[in-house]
XYZ file of C-alpha atoms in Angstrom:
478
model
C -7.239 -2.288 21.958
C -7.654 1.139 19.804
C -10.222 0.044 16.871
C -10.584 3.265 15.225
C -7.276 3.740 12.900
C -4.202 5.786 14.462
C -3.463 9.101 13.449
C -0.151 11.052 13.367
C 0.073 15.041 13.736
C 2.470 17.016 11.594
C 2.700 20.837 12.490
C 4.180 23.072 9.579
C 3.746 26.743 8.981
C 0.777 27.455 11.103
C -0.794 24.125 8.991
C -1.574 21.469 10.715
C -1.769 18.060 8.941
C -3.438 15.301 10.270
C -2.346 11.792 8.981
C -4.978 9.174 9.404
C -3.870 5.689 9.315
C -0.163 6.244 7.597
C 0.256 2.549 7.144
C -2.688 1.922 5.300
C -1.623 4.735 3.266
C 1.981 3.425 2.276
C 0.460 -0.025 1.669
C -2.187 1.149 -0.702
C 0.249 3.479 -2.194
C 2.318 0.190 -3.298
C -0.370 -0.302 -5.523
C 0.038 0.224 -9.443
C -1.692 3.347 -9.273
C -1.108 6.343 -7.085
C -3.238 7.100 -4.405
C -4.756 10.538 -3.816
C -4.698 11.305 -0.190
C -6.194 14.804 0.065
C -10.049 15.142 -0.780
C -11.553 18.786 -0.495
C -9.416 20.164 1.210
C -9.703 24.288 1.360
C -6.035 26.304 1.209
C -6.416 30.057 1.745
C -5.460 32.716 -0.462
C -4.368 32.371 -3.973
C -3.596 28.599 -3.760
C -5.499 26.768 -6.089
C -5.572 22.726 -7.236
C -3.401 21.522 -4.795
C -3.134 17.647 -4.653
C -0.535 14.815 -3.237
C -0.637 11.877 -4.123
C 1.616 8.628 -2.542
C 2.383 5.816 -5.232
C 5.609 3.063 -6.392
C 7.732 2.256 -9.244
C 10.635 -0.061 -9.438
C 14.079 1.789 -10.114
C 17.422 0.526 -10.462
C 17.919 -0.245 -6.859
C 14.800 -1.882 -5.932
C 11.253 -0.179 -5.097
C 10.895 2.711 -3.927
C 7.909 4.659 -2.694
C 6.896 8.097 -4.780
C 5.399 11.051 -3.432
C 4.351 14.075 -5.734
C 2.845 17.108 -4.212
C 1.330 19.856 -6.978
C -0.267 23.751 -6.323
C -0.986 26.761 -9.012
C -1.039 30.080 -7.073
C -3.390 32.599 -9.581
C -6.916 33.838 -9.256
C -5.736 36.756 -7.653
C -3.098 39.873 -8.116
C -0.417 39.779 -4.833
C 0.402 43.255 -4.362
C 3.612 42.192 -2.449
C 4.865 39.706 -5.550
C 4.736 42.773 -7.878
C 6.921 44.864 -5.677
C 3.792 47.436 -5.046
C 3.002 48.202 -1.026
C 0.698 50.287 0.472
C -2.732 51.642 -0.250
C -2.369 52.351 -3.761
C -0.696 48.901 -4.479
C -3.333 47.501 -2.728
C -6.052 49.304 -4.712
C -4.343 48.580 -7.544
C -4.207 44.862 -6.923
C -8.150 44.919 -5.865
C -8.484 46.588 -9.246
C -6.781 44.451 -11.281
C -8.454 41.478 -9.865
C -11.816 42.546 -10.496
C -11.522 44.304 -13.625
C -10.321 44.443 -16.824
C -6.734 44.477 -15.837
C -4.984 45.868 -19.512
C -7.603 48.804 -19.523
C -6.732 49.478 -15.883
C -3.013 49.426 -16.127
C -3.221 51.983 -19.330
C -5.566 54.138 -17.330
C -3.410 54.620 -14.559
C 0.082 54.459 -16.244
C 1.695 56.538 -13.527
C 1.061 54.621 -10.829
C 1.524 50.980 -12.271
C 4.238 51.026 -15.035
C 6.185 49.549 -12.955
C 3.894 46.934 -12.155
C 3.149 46.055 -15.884
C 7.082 45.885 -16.781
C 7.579 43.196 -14.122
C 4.224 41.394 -15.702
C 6.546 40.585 -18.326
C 9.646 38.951 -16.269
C 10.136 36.090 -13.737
C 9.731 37.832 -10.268
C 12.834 37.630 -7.749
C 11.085 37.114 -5.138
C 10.216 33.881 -6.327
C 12.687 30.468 -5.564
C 14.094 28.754 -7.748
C 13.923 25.389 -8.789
C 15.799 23.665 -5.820
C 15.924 20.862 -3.577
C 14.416 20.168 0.054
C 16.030 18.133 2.807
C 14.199 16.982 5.547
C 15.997 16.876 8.697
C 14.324 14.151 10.478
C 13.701 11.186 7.935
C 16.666 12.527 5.171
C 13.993 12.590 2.313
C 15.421 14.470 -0.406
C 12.543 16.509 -2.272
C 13.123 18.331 -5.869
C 10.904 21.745 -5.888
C 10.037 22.860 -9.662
C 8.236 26.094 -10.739
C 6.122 26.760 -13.962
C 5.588 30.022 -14.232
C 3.584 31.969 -16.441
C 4.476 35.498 -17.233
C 2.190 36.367 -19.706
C -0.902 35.130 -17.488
C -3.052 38.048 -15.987
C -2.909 37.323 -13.559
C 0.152 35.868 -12.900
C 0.325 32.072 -12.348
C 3.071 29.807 -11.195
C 2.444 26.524 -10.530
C 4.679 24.226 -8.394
C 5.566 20.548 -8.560
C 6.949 18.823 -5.282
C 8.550 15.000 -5.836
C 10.534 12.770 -3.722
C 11.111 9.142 -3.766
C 12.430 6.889 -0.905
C 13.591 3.028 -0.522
C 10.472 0.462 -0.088
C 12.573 -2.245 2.259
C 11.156 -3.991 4.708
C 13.702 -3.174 7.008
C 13.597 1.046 6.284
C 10.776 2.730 8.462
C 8.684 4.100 6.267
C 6.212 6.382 8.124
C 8.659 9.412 8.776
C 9.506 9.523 4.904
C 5.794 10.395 4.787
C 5.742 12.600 7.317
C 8.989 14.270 5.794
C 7.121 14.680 2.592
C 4.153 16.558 4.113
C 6.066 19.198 6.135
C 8.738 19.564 2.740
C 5.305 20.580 0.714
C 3.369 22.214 3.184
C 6.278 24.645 3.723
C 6.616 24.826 -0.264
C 2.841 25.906 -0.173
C 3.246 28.262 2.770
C 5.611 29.966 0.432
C 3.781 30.275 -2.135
C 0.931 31.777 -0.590
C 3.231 34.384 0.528
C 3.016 33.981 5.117
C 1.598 31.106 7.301
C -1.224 28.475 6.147
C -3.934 28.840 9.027
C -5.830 25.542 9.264
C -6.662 22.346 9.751
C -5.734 19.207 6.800
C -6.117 15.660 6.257
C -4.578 13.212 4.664
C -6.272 10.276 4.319
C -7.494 7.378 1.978
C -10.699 7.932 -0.007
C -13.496 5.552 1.438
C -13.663 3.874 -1.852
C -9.665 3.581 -2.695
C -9.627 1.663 1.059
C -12.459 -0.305 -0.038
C -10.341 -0.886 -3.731
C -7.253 -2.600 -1.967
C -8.919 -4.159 0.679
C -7.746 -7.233 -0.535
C -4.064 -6.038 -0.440
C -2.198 -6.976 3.033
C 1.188 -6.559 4.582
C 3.023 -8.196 6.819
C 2.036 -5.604 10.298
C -1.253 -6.226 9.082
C -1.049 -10.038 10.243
C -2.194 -11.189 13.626
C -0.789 -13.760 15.990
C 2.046 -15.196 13.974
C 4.662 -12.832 15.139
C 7.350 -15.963 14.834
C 6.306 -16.477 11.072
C 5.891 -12.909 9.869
C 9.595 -12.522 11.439
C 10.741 -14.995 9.128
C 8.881 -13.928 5.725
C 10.733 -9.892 7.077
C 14.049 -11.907 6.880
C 13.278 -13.154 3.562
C 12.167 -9.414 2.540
C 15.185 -8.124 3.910
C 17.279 -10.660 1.707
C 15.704 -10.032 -1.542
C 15.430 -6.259 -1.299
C 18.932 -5.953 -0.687
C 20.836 -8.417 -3.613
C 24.190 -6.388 -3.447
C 24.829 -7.661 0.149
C 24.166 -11.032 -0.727
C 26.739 -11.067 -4.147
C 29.383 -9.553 -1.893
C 28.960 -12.509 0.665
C 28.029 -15.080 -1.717
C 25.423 -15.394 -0.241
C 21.932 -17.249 -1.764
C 18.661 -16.166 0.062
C 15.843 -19.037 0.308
C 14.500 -19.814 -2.972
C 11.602 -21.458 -1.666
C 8.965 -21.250 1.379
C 6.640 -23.893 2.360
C 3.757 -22.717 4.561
C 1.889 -25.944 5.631
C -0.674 -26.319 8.733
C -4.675 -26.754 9.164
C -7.146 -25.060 7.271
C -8.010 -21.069 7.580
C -5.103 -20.259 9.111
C -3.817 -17.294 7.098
C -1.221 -19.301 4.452
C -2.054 -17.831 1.121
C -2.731 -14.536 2.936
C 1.065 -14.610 4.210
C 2.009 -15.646 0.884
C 0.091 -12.148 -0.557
C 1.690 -10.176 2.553
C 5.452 -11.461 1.767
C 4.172 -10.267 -2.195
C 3.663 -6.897 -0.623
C 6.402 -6.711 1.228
C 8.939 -7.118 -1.406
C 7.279 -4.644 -3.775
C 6.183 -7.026 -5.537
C 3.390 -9.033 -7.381
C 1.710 -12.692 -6.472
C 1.449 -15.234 -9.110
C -0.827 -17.748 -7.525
C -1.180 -21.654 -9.510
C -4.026 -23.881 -8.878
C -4.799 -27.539 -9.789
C -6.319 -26.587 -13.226
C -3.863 -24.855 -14.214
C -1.061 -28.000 -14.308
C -3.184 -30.920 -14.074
C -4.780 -32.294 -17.201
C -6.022 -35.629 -18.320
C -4.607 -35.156 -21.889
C -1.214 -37.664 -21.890
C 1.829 -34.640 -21.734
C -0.123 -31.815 -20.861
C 0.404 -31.543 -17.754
C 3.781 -31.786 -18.123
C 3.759 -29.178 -21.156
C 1.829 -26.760 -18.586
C 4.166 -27.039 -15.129
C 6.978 -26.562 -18.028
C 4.896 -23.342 -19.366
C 4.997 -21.803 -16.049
C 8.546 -21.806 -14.788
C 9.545 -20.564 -18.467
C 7.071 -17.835 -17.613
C 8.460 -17.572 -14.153
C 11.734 -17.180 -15.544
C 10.876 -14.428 -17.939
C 9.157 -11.534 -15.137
C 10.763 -8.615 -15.090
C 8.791 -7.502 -11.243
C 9.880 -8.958 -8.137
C 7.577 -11.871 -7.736
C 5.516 -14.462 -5.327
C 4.987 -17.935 -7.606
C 2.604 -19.519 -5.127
C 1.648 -23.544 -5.810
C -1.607 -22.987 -3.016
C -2.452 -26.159 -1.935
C 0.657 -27.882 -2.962
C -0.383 -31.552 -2.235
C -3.383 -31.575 -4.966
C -0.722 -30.216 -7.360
C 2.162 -32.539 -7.357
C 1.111 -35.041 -5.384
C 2.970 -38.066 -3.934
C 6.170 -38.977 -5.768
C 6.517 -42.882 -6.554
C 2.646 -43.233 -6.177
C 1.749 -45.218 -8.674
C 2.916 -47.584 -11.978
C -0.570 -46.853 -14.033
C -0.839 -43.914 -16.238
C -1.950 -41.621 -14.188
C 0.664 -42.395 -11.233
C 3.418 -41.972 -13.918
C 2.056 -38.451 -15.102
C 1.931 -37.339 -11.218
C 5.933 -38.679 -10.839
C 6.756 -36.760 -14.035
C 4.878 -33.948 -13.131
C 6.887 -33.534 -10.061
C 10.400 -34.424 -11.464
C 9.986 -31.660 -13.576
C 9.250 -29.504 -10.827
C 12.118 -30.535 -9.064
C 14.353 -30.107 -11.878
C 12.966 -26.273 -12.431
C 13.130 -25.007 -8.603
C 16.999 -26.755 -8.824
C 17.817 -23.556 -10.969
C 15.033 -20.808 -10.893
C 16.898 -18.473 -8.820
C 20.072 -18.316 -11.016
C 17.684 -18.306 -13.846
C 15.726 -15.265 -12.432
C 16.768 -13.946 -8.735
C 13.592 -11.611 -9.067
C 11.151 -14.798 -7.967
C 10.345 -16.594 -4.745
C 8.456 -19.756 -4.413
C 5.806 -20.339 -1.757
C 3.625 -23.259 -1.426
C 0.714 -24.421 1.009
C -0.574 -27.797 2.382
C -2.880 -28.200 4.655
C -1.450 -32.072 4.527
C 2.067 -31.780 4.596
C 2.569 -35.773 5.016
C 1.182 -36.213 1.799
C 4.495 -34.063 -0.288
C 7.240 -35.992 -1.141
C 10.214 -35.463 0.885
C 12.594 -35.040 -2.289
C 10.003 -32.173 -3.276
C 10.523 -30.113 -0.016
C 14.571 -31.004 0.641
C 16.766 -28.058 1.143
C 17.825 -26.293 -1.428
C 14.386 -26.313 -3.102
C 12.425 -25.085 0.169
C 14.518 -23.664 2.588
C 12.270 -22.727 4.800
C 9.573 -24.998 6.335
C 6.825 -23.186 8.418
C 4.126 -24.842 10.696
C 1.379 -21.925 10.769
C -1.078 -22.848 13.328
C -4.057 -21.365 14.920
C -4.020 -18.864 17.240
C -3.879 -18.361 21.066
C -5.828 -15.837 22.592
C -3.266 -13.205 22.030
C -3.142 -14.005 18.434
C -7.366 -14.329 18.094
C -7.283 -10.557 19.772
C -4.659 -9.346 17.580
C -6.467 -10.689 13.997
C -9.915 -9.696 15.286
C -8.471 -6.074 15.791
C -7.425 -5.839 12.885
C -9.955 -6.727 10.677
C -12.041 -4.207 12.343
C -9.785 -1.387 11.793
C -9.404 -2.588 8.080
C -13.279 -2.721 8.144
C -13.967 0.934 9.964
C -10.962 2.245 7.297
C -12.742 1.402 4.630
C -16.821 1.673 5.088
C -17.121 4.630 8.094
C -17.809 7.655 7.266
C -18.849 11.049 8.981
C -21.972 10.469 10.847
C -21.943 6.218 9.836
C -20.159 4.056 12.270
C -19.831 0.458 11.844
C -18.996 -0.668 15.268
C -20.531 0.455 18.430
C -17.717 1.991 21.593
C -18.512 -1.293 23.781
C -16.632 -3.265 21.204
C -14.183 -5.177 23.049
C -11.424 -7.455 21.238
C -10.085 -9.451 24.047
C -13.288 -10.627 25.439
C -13.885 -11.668 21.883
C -10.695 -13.612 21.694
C -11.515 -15.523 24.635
C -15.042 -16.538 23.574
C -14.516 -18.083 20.445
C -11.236 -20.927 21.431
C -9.943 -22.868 17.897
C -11.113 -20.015 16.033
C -9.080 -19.890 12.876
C -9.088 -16.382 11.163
C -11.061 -17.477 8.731
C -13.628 -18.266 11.436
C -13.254 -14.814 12.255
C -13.630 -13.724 8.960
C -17.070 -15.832 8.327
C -18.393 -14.241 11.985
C -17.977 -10.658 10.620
C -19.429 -11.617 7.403
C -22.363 -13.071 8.619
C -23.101 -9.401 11.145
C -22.268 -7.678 8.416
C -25.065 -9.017 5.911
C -27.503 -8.814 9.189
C -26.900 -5.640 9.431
C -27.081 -4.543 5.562
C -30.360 -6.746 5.328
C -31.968 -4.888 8.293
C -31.114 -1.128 6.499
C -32.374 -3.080 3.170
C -35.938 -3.172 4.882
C -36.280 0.021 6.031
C -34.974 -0.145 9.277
C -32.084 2.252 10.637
C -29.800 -0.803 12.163
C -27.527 0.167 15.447
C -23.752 -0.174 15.007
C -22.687 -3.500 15.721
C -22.145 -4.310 19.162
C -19.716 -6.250 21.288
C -23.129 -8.597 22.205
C -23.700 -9.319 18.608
C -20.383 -10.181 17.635
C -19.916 -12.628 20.688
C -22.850 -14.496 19.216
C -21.704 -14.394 15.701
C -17.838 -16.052 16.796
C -19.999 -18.239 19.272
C -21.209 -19.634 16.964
C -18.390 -20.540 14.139
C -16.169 -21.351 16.931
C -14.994 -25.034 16.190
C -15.287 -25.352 20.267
């Protein structure tokens, strides 16, 4: 398995545009902030702050993904824009770059009235505001100029947007790779012939390190059955007109229940993700309370809440059983605050998704014999998924991913994390009834022997495929 993170090729114009890790890049870009994906990069000519950046916003038909690209061609006098060729318009163009260009043009009137009468009106060589079509993906991109007139010289400046449908079930990657060849052929233009050279686009070590904690759904290993599910569920929420015109209700509630460590609240955040939206996670503090009514005043506090967001939504109960309990548990005070409690729970999920379609209910047990039935019926959790551990298959697939998410976000030119003997499979099969958060604790614990060793002086090796066999040796519950 390929640990270093994929890379997709986009030729444009002589340009060519090297993509590094394009999913990473649409999941961080469904961030709240917009992610800046080229860093240093050198244009020739007169182009000048170029930038593109990847981000979200929710419109009227669900998420969508945003992509702005932005240039400013000045700095230096273009012969061909001001309608002068040969030697003498490129003289005067040399001239007029390096020195005062008003004394210049009155000293040699004869030669460049003509230049200093177009100074003063929008050249025709230059397009208009307009809109791009790429043929491949259909992204639709709006090209805007600013231009400057009065500027000496000259400056126009460019703006480049395009938006396109975050679903779960719309590929995503060629929108991007629309985008890039829309803009790079909006900057080849405005450089006036070909752009020679080599670009990346690419996550800033830092922004990967930012929204590590952010996952999606292809990011989850060895629960292809499950994550096919939560997709459905995506599907189904990003796309309410189909279900009004069927009458159709999608699930309004998801309970994730198996042992400990295996990736529940992390499929929880990745169905978040997915649907463009935002996870709402409750604990046991946050309902329970040994005041007589408050914890009924605070499970009553969060479904108003709930009902009230405006964003698409994940309200995960994590850990479910230490929350509500066991129904009919009890005559004492406490037993009849737990039944209370959990009435009014089942009287809020009965209408939350008339109330507000925009939010989903998840909730995890790792003791699903211990929720009331009545809790969990249909119609309050629709779906039921065991999430167990992993097989081989699935112990290869999470370890390989953590390491790419882990060389995304800490290597850099001339630092690599992991050493080329790294081998995923042969880690899979050494650690049997590894959970990923087994996994998880193994790479922790290298990674700390590793920073402690630089931390005393000591220039460490990357980590190697002997090192991490000891590390899942020995968390392995085997």
């Amino acid at each position: 398995m390929e640990l270093r993170p994929p890379a997709e090729t986009v030729e444009c114009r002589g340009a060519s545009v090297r993509i590094v890790d394009p999913d990473a890049i649409l999941l961080a870009a469904a961030g709240p902030e917009p992610v800046e994906l080229l860093h240093g990069a050198g244009f020739p000519g007169p182009l000048r702050a170029v930038a593109l950046t990847a981000g979200s916003r929710l419109s009227t038909s669900g998420p969508v993904y945003r992509f702005v690209g932005t240039a400013r061609r000045g700095g230096g006098f273009d012969a061909l824009r001001i309608g002068l060729t040969g030697p003498v318009g490129v003289l005067i163009a040399r001239q007029m770059a390096t020195r005062d260009p008003l004394g210049f043009a009155a000293r040699t009137a004869s030669l460049a009235g003509e230049t200093i009468r177009r100074l003063g009106e929008r050249p025709e060589d230059l397009p208009r505001d307009r809109t791009l079509v790429d043929a491949v993906s259909g992204l639709s991109a709006r090209v805007t100029y600013d231009v400057e007139p009065a500027a000496l010289p000259q400056q126009v400046s460019v703006t480049v947007t395009a938006e396109a449908p975050r679903r779960a079930d719309t590929p995503l990657v060629p929108y991007l790779r629309g985008f890039v060849e829309l803009f790079f052929e909006v900057l080849a233009e405005l450089a006036g012939g070909d752009l020679s050279g080599r670009y990346t686009l690419t996550l800033h070590p830092e922004e990967v390190a930012e929204r590590s904690g952010a996952v999606s759904l292809d990011q989850v290993g060895g629960l292809d059955h499950i994550v096919s599910q939560l997709r459905e569920v995506a599907v189904s929420f990003n796309h309410p007109e189909a279900m009004a015109r069927w009458g159709a209700r999608r699930p309004q509630g998801i309970l994730l229940y198996g042992p400990p460590g295996t990736g529940k609240t992390m499929l929880a955040t990745a169905l978040a993700n997915e649907i463009g939206g935002e996870l709402r996670e409750i604990r046991t503090p946050e309902i329970l309370d040994r005041w007589l009514g408050a914890s009924e005043r605070n499970i009553k506090k969060i479904f108003t809440e709930a009902r009230r967001y405006t964003t698409p939504t994940v309200l995960l109960f994590d850990e479910f059983d230490s929350i509500i309990s066991y129904t009919g548990g009890g005559q004492d005070a406490a037993g009849q605050a737990i039944n209370s409690v959990a009435g009014i729970f089942k009287q809020e999920m009965n209408t939350l998704i008339e109330a507000n379609p925009r939010v989903i209910v998840v909730a995890t047990t790792n003791f699903p014999d211990r929720v009331d039935a009545s809790l969990i019926r249909s119609g309050r959790f629709d779906i039921k998924l065991s999430v167990p551990k992993p097989d081989a298959d699935g112990r290869a697939e999470i370890i390989s991913k953590m390491l790419r998410g882990l060389i995304a976000a800490h290597e850099t030119p001339g630092f690599r994390m992991f050493g080329d003997d790294v081998d995923a499979r042969e880690l899979a099969v050494a650690c049997p009834g590894a959970t990923g958060a087994d996994i998880r604790e193994a790479l922790r614990r290298v990674q700390l022997q590793k920073a402690m060793e630089e931390a005393r002086g000591y220039v460490p090796e990357p980590i190697s495929q002997s090192e991490l066999l000891q590390a899942l040796t020995s968390v392995s519950p085997a």
